[in-house]
mmCIF file of C-alpha atoms in Angstrom:
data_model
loop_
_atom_site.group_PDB
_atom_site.id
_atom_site.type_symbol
_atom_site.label_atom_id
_atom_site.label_comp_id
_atom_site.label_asym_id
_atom_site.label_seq_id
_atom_site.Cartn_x
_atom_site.Cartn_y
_atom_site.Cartn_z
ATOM 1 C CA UNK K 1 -243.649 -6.628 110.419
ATOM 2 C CA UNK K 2 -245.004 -9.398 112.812
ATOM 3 C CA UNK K 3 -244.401 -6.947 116.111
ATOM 4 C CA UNK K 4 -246.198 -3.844 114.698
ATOM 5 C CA UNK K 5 -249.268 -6.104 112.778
ATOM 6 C CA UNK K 6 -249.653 -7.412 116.444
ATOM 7 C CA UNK K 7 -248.891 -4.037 118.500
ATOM 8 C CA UNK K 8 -251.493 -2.935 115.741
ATOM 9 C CA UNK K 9 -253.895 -5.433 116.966
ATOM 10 C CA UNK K 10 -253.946 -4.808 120.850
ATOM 11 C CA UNK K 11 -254.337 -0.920 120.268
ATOM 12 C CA UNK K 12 -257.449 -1.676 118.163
ATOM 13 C CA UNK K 13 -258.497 -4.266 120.628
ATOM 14 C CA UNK K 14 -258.243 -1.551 123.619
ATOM 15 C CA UNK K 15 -259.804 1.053 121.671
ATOM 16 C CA UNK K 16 -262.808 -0.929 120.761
ATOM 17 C CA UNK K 17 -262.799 -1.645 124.397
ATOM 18 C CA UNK K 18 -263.603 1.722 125.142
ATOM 19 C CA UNK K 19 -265.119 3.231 122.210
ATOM 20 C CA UNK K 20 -268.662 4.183 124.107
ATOM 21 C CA UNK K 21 -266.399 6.142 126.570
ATOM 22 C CA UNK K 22 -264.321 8.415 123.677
ATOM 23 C CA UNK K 23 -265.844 11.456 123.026
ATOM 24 C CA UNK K 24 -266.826 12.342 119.177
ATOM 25 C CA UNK K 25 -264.257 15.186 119.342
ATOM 26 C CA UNK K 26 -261.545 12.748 120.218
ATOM 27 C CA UNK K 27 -262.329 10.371 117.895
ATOM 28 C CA UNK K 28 -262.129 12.775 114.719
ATOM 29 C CA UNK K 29 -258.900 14.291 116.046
ATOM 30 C CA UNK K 30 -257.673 10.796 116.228
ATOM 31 C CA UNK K 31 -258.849 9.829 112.876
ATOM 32 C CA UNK K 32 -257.163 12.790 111.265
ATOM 33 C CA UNK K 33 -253.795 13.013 113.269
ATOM 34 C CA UNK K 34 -253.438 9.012 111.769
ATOM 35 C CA UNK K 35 -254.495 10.329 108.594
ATOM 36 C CA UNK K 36 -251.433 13.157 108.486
ATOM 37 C CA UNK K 37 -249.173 10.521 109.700
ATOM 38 C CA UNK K 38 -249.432 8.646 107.144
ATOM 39 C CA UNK K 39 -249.346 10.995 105.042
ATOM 40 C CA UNK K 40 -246.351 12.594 106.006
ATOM 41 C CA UNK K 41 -244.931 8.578 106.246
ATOM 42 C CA UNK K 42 -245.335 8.626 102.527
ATOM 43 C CA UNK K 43 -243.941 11.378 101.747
ATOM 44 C CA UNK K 44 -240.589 10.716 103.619
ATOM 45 C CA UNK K 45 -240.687 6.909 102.325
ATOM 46 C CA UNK K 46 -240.808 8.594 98.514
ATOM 47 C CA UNK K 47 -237.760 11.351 99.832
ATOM 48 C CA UNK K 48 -235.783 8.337 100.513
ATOM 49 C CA UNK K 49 -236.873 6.456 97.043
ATOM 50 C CA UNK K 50 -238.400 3.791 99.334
ATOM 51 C CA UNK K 51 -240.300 1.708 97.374
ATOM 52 C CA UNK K 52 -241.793 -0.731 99.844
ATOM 53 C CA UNK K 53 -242.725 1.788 102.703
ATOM 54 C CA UNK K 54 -244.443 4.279 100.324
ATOM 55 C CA UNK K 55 -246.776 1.509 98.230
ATOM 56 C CA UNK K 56 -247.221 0.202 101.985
ATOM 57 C CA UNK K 57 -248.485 3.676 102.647
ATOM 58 C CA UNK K 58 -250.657 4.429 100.062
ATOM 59 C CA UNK K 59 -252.335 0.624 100.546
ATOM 60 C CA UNK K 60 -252.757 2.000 104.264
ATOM 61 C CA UNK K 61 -254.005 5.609 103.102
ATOM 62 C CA UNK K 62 -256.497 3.795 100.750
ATOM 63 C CA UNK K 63 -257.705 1.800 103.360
ATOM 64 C CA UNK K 64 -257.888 4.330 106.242
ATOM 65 C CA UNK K 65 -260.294 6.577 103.875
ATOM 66 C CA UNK K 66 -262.885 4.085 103.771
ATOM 67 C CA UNK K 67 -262.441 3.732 107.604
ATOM 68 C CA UNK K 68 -262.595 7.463 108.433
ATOM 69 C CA UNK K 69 -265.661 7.892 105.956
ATOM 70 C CA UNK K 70 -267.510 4.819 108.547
ATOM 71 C CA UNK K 71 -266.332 6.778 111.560
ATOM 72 C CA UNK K 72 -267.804 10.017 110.738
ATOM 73 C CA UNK K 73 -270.977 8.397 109.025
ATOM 74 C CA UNK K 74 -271.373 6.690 112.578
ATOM 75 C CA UNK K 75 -270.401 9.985 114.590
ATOM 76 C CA UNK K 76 -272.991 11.973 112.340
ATOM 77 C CA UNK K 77 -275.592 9.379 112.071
ATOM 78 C CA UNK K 78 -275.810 9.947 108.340
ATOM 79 C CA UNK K 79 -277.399 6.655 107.954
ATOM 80 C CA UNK K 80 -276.397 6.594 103.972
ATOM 81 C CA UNK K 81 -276.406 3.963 102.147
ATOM 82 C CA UNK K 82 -273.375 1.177 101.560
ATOM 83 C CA UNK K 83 -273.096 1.576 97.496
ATOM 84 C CA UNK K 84 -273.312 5.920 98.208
ATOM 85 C CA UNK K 85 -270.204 5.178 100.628
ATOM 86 C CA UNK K 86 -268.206 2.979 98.220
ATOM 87 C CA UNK K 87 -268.518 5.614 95.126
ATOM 88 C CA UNK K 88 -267.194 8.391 97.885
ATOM 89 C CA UNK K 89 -264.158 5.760 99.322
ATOM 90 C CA UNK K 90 -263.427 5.650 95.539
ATOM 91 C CA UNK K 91 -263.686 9.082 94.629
ATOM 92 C CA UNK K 92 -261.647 10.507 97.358
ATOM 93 C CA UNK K 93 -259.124 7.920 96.936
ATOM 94 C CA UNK K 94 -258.529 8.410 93.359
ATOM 95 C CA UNK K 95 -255.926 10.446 93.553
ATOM 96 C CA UNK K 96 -253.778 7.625 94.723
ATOM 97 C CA UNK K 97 -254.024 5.919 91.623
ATOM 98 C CA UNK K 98 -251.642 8.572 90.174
ATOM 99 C CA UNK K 99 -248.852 8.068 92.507
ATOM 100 C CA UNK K 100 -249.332 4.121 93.156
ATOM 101 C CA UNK K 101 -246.940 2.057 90.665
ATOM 102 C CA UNK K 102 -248.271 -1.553 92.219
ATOM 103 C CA UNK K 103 -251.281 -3.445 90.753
ATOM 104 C CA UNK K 104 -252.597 -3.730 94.565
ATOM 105 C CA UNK K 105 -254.496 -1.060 94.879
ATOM 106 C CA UNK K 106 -255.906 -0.783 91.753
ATOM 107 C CA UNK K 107 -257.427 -4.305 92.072
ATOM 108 C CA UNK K 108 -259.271 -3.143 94.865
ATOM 109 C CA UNK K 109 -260.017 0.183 93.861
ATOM 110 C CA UNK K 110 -262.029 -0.887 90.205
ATOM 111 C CA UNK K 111 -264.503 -3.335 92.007
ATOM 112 C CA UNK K 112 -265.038 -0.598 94.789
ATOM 113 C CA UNK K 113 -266.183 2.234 92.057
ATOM 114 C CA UNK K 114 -268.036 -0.351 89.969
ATOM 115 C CA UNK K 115 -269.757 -1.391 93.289
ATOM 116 C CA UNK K 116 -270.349 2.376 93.915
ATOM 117 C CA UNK K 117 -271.694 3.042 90.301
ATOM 118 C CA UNK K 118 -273.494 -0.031 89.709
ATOM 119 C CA UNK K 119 -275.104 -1.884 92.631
ATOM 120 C CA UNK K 120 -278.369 0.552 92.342
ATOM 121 C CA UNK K 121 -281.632 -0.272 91.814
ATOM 122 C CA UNK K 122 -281.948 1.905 88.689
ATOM 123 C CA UNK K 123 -278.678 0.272 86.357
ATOM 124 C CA UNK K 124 -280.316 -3.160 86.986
ATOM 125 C CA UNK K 125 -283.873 -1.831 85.473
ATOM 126 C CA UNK K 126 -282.000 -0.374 82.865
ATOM 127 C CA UNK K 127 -280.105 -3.178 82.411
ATOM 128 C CA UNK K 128 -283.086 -5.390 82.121
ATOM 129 C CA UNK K 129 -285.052 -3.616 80.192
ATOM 130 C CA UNK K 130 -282.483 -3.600 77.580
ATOM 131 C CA UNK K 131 -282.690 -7.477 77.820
ATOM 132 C CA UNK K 132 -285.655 -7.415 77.017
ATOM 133 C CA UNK K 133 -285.995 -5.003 73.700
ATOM 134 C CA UNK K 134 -283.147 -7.671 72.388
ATOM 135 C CA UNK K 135 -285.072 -10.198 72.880
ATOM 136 C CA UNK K 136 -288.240 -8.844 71.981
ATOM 137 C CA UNK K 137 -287.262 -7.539 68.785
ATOM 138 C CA UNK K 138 -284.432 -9.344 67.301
ATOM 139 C CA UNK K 139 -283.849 -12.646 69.314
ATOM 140 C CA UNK K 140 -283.753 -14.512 73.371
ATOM 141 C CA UNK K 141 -281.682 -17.171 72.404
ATOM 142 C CA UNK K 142 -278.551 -16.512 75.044
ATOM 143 C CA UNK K 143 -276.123 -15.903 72.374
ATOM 144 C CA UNK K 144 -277.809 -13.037 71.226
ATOM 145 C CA UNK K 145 -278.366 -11.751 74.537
ATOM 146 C CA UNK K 146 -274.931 -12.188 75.875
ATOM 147 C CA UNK K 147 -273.188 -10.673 72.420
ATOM 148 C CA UNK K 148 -273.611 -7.120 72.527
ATOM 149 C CA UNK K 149 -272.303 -7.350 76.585
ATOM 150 C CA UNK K 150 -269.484 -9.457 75.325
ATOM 151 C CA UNK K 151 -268.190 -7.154 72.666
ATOM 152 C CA UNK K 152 -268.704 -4.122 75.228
ATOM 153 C CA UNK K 153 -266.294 -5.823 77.816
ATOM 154 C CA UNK K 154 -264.033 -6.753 74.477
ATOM 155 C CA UNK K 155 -263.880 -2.918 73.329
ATOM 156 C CA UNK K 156 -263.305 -2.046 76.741
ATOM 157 C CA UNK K 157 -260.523 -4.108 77.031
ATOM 158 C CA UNK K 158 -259.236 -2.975 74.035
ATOM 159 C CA UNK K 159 -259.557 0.679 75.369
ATOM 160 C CA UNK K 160 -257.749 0.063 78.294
ATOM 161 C CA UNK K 161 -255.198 -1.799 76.593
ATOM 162 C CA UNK K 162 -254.750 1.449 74.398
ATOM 163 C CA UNK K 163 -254.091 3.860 77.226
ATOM 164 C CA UNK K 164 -251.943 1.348 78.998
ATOM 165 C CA UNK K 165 -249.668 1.311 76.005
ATOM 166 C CA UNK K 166 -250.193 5.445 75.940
ATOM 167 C CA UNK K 167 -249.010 5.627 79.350
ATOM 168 C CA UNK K 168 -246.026 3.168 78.733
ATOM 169 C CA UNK K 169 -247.549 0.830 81.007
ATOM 170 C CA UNK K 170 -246.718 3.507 83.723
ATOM 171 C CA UNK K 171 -250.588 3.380 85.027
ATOM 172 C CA UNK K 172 -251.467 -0.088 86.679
ATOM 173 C CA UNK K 173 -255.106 0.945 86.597
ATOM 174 C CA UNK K 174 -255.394 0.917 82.984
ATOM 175 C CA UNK K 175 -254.279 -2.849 83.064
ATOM 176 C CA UNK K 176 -255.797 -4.205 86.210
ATOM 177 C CA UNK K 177 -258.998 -2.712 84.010
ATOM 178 C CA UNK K 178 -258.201 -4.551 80.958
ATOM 179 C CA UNK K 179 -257.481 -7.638 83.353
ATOM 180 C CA UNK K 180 -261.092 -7.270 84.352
ATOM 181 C CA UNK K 181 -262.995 -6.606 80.962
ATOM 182 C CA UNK K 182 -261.068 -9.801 79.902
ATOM 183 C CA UNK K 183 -262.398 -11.629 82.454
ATOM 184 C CA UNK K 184 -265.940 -10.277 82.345
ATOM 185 C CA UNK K 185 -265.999 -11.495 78.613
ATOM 186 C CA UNK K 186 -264.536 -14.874 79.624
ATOM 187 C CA UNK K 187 -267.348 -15.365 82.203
ATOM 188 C CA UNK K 188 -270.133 -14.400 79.858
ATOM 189 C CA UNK K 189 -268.123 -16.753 77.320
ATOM 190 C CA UNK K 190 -268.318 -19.710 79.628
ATOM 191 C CA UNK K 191 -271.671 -19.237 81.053
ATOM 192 C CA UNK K 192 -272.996 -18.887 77.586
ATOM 193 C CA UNK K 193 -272.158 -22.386 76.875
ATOM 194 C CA UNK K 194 -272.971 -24.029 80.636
ATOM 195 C CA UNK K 195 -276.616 -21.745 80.405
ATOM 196 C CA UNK K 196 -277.430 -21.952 76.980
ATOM 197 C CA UNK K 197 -280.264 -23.683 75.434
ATOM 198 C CA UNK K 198 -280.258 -27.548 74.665
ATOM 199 C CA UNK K 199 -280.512 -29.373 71.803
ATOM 200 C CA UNK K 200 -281.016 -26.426 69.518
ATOM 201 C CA UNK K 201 -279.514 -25.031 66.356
ATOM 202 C CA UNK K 202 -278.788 -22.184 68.612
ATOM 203 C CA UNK K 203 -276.298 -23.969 70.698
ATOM 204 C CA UNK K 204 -274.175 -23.708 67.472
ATOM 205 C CA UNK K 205 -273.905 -19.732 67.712
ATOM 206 C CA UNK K 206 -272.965 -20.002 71.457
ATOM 207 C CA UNK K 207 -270.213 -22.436 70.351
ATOM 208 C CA UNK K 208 -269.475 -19.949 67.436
ATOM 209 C CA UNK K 209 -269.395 -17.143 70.428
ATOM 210 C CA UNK K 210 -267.743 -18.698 72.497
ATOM 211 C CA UNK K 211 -265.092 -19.924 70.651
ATOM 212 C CA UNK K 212 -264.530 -16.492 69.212
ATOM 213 C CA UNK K 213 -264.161 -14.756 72.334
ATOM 214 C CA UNK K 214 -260.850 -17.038 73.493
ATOM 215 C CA UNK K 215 -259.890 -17.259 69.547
ATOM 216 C CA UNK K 216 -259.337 -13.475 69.928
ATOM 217 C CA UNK K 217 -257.765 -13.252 73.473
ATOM 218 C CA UNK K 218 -255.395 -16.653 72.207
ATOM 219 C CA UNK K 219 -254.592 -13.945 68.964
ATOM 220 C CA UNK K 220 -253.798 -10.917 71.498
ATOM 221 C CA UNK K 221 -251.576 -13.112 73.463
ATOM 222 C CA UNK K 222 -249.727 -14.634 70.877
ATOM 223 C CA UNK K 223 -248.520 -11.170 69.652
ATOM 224 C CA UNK K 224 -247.791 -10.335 73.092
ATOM 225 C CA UNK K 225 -245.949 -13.118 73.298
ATOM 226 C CA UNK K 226 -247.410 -14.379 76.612
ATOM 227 C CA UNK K 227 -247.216 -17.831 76.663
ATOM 228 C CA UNK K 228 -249.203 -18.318 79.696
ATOM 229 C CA UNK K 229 -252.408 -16.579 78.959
ATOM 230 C CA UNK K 230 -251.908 -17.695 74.741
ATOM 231 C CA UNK K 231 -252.036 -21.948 76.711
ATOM 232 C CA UNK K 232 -254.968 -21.109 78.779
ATOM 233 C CA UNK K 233 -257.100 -19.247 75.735
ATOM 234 C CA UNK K 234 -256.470 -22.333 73.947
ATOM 235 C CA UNK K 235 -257.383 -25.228 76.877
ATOM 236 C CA UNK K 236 -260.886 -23.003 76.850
ATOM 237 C CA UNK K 237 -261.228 -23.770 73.328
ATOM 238 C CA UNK K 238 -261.013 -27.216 73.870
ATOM 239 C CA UNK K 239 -263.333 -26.644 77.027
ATOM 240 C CA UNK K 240 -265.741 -24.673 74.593
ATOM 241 C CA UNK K 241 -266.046 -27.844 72.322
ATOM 242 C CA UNK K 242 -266.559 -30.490 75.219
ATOM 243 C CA UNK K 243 -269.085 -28.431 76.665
ATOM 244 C CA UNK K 244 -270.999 -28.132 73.435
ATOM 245 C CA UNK K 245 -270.590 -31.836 72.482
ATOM 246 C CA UNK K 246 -272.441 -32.808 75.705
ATOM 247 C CA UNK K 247 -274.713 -30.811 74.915
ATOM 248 C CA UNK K 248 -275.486 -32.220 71.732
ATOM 249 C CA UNK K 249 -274.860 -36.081 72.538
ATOM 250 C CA UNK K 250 -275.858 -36.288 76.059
ATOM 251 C CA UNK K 251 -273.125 -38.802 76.861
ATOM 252 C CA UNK K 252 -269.503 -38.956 77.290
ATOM 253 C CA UNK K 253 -269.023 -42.144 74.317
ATOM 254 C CA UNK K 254 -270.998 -39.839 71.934
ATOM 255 C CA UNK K 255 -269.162 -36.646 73.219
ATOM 256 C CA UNK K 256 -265.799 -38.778 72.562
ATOM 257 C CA UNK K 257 -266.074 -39.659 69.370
ATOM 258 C CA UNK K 258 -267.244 -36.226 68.579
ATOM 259 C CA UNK K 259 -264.757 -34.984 70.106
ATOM 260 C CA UNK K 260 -261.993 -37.176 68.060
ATOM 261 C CA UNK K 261 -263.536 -36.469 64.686
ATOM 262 C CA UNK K 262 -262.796 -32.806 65.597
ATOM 263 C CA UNK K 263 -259.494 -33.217 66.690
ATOM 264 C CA UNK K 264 -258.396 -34.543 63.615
ATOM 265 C CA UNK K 265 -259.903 -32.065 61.648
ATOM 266 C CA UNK K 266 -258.139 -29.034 63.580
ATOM 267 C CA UNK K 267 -255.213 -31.100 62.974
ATOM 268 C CA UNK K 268 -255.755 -31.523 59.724
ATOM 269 C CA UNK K 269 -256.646 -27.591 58.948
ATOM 270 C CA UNK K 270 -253.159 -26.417 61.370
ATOM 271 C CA UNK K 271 -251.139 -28.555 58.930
ATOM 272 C CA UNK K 272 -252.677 -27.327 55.989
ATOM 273 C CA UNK K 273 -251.959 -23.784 57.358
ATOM 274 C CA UNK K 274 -248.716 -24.807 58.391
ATOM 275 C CA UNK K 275 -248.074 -26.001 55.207
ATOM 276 C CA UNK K 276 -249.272 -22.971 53.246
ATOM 277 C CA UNK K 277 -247.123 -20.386 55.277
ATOM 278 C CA UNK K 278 -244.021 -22.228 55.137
ATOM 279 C CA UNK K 279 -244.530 -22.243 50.789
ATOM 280 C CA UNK K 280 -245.351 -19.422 51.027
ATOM 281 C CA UNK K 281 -242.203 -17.848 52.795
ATOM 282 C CA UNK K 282 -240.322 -19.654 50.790
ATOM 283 C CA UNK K 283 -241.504 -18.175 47.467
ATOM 284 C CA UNK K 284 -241.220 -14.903 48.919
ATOM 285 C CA UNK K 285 -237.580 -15.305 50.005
ATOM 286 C CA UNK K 286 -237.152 -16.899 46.228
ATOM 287 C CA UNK K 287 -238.465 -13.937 44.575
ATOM 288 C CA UNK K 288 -235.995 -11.463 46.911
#
């Protein structure tokens, strides 16, 4: 893999070397021919049931598009924009999705298409202007603002979450999309409480946000059963209350004791719970 990345290198080194003497012509022909090779590459690698050589491909294929779509905006002087060429890398590389079974190119294909769709003038307008009807008519406090963009990434996750299962988890796409709603609502989550306002009552519903967006993904991953993600959902819960508690107290021996009080109460409430369910299993097998 070393000796081919680094044969790889020199033949790009001599070609940029000379690319003001290769005709147009030659350059297209050259751009295709590498195209049908790999092409053909994949489809001998998935004859053979070869795993590694055919994802390898398609990565390749994926990433040759966007360079033949520079080449011939260069050759033709098209002089288009950057987001109009990411939307067309994306929609001519679609396909691919279909036939790739690795996570790889998905996670490069979602920000490509969102870059394509979204990094325009007009979606930011639109965008903003819906900002400000919120916060014209019902409230600007952050937590308002950030809610309705919060549940949208949360149903979207959801969706995606849906169609993964549908496809029995056949369709990396659908998850590497989930993957990123999730994270989109943890970022709006977090910057909620680092942004908000101080010294408010409002800083109460951004705790109250907050806390319910990792409440729910902690809830998701528990019945998932994956312990990693359920750990993490929880440290941001503790995050979410340290955060706040600055906020309030303005100093770490305020924040502390805060912070103490609040520990025992959770404590106090998980026992309680505790407590309830296991009495209440145990009348239930009692009455069976």
């Amino acid at each position: 893999m070393l000796g081919i990345f680094v044969f790889a290198l020199g033949i790009i080194s001599l070609i940029a070397a000379n690319w003001d003497n290769i005709g147009n012509g030659v350059k297209l022909a050259a751009d295709f021919i590498v195209l049908a090779g790999i092409t053909a590459g994949i489809a001998a690698a998935e004859k053979h049931r070869n795993i590694f050589w055919r994802e390898l491909g398609i990565f390749f294929l994926f990433m040759m598009t966007g360079a033949s779509i520079g080449l011939i905006a260069q050759i033709f002087q098209t002089n288009g924009s950057i987001e109009n060429a990411a939307l067309i890398w994306a929609l001519f590389t679609a396909p691919l999705l279909a036939v790739s079974n690795k996570r790889l190119l998905p996670l490069l294909w979602v920000p490509l298409l969102l870059f394509g769709l979204l990094y325009r003038e007009a979606f930011w307008e639109f965008l903003e202007y819906i900002l400000f009807l919120t916060g014209k008519y019902i409230s600007s406090a952050p937590a308002v603002l950030y809610l309705p963009l919060i549940l949208i990434c949360g149903l979207l996750a959801v969706f995606f979450s849906c169609l993964n299962r549908l496809c029995r988890q056949n369709c990396p796409v659908f998850s590497v999309l989930r993957g990123y709603c999730e994270f989109a609502a943890y970022y709006l989550a977090f910057f909620l409480l680092c942004n908000g306002e101080r010294y408010s009552f409002s800083i109460i519903f951004e705790l109250i946000v907050s806390v319910a967006v990792f409440a729910t993904a902690a809830t998701v991953y528990y019945r998932e059963n994956a312990r990693k993600m359920l750990n993490f959902n929880i440290c941001m819960i503790g995050v979410c209350f340290v955060l706040t508690y600055i906020k309030i107290f303005g100093n770490l021996l305020n924040t502390g004791a805060g912070l103490l009080v609040s520990g025992l109460v959770i404590l106090a409430s998980a026992a309680a719970i505790k407590t309830i369910m296991n009495k209440t299993a145990k009348t239930r097998k009692e009455d069976k």
